[in-house]
């Protein structure tokens, strides 16, 4: 009669699961989320799937808007301007920021990016990895955002 001892059975199961991971599983692209995901951004303003979570609401005392956006891979904002500028703080993932007429710039965890007032730009995730991005909009009495057209795939994929 043949039988397999428990330790041998366990070790062969572990071997099997390791081999399975090597063969099929892509590396995880799950990001470390600090804040809740929030509400999905509307299709009129975003290409792909992005979520916004407000952290500091705009009011007359602070005149500053703070929040977090999670962009899934490939997602990005429409082109837009901020009348008083904007500061981005990247907390995880990989993304892009582009000012009109300039090459797109890569953004990674720990990067701080300033978008100057009234400069047309967009921001979003890379094609393969999502992006966790905090935003700070100062001096909101001047305005928060002026939305424009979507970022085409051609522009998005250009180096
Ligand atoms: Mn912006």
CSV table of C-alpha atoms and ligand atoms in Angstrom, one decimal:
chain,number,residue,atom,x,y,z
A,1,UNK,CA,0.0,0.0,0.0
A,2,UNK,CA,1.4,3.5,-0.9
A,3,UNK,CA,1.0,6.4,1.3
A,4,UNK,CA,2.4,9.9,1.5
A,5,UNK,CA,3.6,11.3,4.9
A,6,UNK,CA,2.1,14.7,5.9
A,7,UNK,CA,5.3,16.7,5.8
A,8,UNK,CA,6.0,15.4,2.3
A,9,UNK,CA,2.5,16.2,1.2
A,10,UNK,CA,2.8,19.8,2.6
A,11,UNK,CA,6.2,20.4,1.0
A,12,UNK,CA,5.0,19.2,-2.4
A,13,UNK,CA,1.9,21.5,-2.1
A,14,UNK,CA,4.1,24.4,-1.3
A,15,UNK,CA,6.3,23.6,-4.3
A,16,UNK,CA,3.3,23.4,-6.5
A,17,UNK,CA,2.0,26.8,-5.3
A,18,UNK,CA,5.4,28.5,-5.8
A,19,UNK,CA,5.7,27.0,-9.3
A,20,UNK,CA,2.2,28.3,-10.1
A,21,UNK,CA,3.1,31.8,-9.0
A,22,UNK,CA,6.3,31.8,-11.2
A,23,UNK,CA,4.4,30.5,-14.2
A,24,UNK,CA,1.3,32.7,-14.3
A,25,UNK,CA,1.1,35.6,-11.8
A,26,UNK,CA,2.1,39.1,-12.8
A,27,UNK,CA,3.6,41.2,-10.1
A,28,UNK,CA,1.0,43.0,-8.0
A,29,UNK,CA,0.2,46.6,-9.0
A,30,UNK,CA,-1.9,47.2,-5.9
A,31,UNK,CA,-1.0,50.6,-4.4
A,32,UNK,CA,-0.8,51.5,-0.7
A,33,UNK,CA,-3.9,53.6,-0.1
A,34,UNK,CA,-3.7,56.1,2.8
A,35,UNK,CA,-7.2,57.5,2.3
A,36,UNK,CA,-10.5,55.9,1.2
A,37,UNK,CA,-11.0,55.6,-2.6
A,38,UNK,CA,-13.8,58.2,-2.7
A,39,UNK,CA,-16.1,58.8,-5.5
A,40,UNK,CA,-15.5,58.1,-9.2
A,41,UNK,CA,-14.7,61.1,-11.3
A,42,UNK,CA,-17.1,61.9,-14.1
A,43,UNK,CA,-16.4,60.7,-17.7
A,44,UNK,CA,-16.7,64.3,-18.9
A,45,UNK,CA,-13.6,65.2,-16.9
A,46,UNK,CA,-11.5,62.0,-16.8
A,47,UNK,CA,-10.4,59.3,-19.3
A,48,UNK,CA,-10.4,55.9,-17.7
A,49,UNK,CA,-11.3,55.4,-14.0
A,50,UNK,CA,-10.3,57.9,-11.3
A,51,UNK,CA,-11.6,58.4,-7.8
A,52,UNK,CA,-11.6,61.6,-5.8
A,53,UNK,CA,-11.6,61.8,-2.0
A,54,UNK,CA,-11.9,65.3,-0.4
A,55,UNK,CA,-9.7,65.9,2.7
A,56,UNK,CA,-10.0,69.7,3.3
A,57,UNK,CA,-13.1,71.4,1.9
A,58,UNK,CA,-12.8,74.8,0.5
A,59,UNK,CA,-13.9,77.5,2.9
A,60,UNK,CA,-13.4,81.3,3.6
A,61,UNK,CA,-10.9,80.7,6.5
A,62,UNK,CA,-8.3,78.5,4.7
A,63,UNK,CA,-9.2,79.2,1.0
A,64,UNK,CA,-7.4,76.0,0.2
A,65,UNK,CA,-8.8,72.7,-1.2
A,66,UNK,CA,-7.0,69.5,-0.4
A,67,UNK,CA,-7.9,66.0,-1.6
A,68,UNK,CA,-6.6,62.7,-3.0
A,69,UNK,CA,-7.1,61.2,-6.4
A,70,UNK,CA,-6.5,57.5,-7.2
A,71,UNK,CA,-6.0,57.0,-10.9
A,72,UNK,CA,-6.2,53.4,-12.2
A,73,UNK,CA,-3.6,52.4,-14.9
A,74,UNK,CA,-4.2,54.5,-18.0
A,75,UNK,CA,-6.5,57.0,-16.3
A,76,UNK,CA,-5.9,60.7,-16.6
A,77,UNK,CA,-7.6,64.1,-16.2
A,78,UNK,CA,-8.8,66.2,-19.1
A,79,UNK,CA,-6.6,69.2,-19.9
A,80,UNK,CA,-7.2,72.0,-17.4
A,81,UNK,CA,-5.9,75.1,-15.7
A,82,UNK,CA,-5.9,76.3,-12.1
A,83,UNK,CA,-6.4,80.1,-11.7
A,84,UNK,CA,-4.2,80.0,-8.6
A,85,UNK,CA,-2.0,77.0,-9.4
A,86,UNK,CA,-1.9,73.6,-7.7
A,87,UNK,CA,0.6,71.4,-5.8
A,88,UNK,CA,0.6,67.6,-6.3
A,89,UNK,CA,2.1,65.2,-3.8
A,90,UNK,CA,2.6,61.6,-5.0
A,91,UNK,CA,2.1,59.0,-2.3
A,92,UNK,CA,2.3,55.9,-4.4
A,93,UNK,CA,2.4,54.5,-7.9
A,94,UNK,CA,3.7,55.9,-11.2
A,95,UNK,CA,2.1,58.7,-13.3
A,96,UNK,CA,2.6,61.6,-15.7
A,97,UNK,CA,2.2,65.3,-15.6
A,98,UNK,CA,2.4,67.4,-18.8
A,99,UNK,CA,2.3,71.1,-19.5
A,100,UNK,CA,1.0,71.9,-22.9
A,101,UNK,CA,3.9,72.2,-25.4
A,102,UNK,CA,6.3,70.4,-23.2
A,103,UNK,CA,7.2,66.7,-22.9
A,104,UNK,CA,5.3,64.7,-20.2
A,105,UNK,CA,7.1,64.2,-17.0
A,106,UNK,CA,7.1,61.1,-14.9
A,107,UNK,CA,5.9,61.3,-11.3
A,108,UNK,CA,6.7,58.7,-8.6
A,109,UNK,CA,6.0,58.2,-4.9
A,110,UNK,CA,7.5,61.1,-2.9
A,111,UNK,CA,7.5,63.6,-5.8
A,112,UNK,CA,6.1,67.1,-5.3
A,113,UNK,CA,5.0,68.9,-8.4
A,114,UNK,CA,3.9,72.5,-8.8
A,115,UNK,CA,1.4,73.4,-11.5
A,116,UNK,CA,1.8,77.2,-12.0
A,117,UNK,CA,-1.4,79.4,-12.2
A,118,UNK,CA,-3.2,79.4,-15.5
A,119,UNK,CA,-0.9,76.9,-17.2
A,120,UNK,CA,-2.8,74.3,-19.3
A,121,UNK,CA,-1.8,70.8,-18.1
A,122,UNK,CA,-3.0,67.3,-17.3
A,123,UNK,CA,-2.0,64.6,-14.8
A,124,UNK,CA,-2.7,60.9,-14.4
A,125,UNK,CA,-1.4,57.3,-14.0
A,126,UNK,CA,1.0,55.5,-16.2
A,127,UNK,CA,-0.4,52.9,-18.6
A,128,UNK,CA,0.8,49.9,-16.4
A,129,UNK,CA,0.7,51.3,-12.8
A,130,UNK,CA,-1.9,53.4,-11.0
A,131,UNK,CA,-1.2,56.6,-9.2
A,132,UNK,CA,-2.1,57.9,-5.7
A,133,UNK,CA,-1.9,61.7,-5.8
A,134,UNK,CA,-2.7,64.3,-3.2
A,135,UNK,CA,-3.6,67.7,-4.5
A,136,UNK,CA,-3.5,71.1,-2.8
A,137,UNK,CA,-5.3,74.1,-4.5
A,138,UNK,CA,-4.4,77.4,-2.7
A,139,UNK,CA,-6.1,80.7,-2.9
A,140,UNK,CA,-9.4,79.3,-4.0
A,141,UNK,CA,-10.9,82.8,-4.0
A,142,UNK,CA,-9.2,83.1,-7.4
A,143,UNK,CA,-10.9,79.9,-8.7
A,144,UNK,CA,-10.2,76.2,-8.5
A,145,UNK,CA,-10.2,74.6,-11.9
A,146,UNK,CA,-11.1,75.4,-15.5
A,147,UNK,CA,-11.8,72.1,-17.4
A,148,UNK,CA,-11.0,71.6,-21.1
A,149,UNK,CA,-10.8,68.7,-23.6
A,150,UNK,CA,-9.8,65.1,-22.9
A,151,UNK,CA,-6.1,64.0,-23.4
A,152,UNK,CA,-6.1,61.9,-26.5
A,153,UNK,CA,-4.4,58.5,-26.6
A,154,UNK,CA,-1.9,59.9,-29.1
A,155,UNK,CA,-0.8,62.6,-26.6
A,156,UNK,CA,-1.0,60.3,-23.6
A,157,UNK,CA,1.3,57.7,-25.2
A,158,UNK,CA,3.8,60.1,-26.7
A,159,UNK,CA,7.2,60.1,-25.0
B,1,LIG,MN1,-4.2,70.1,-12.2
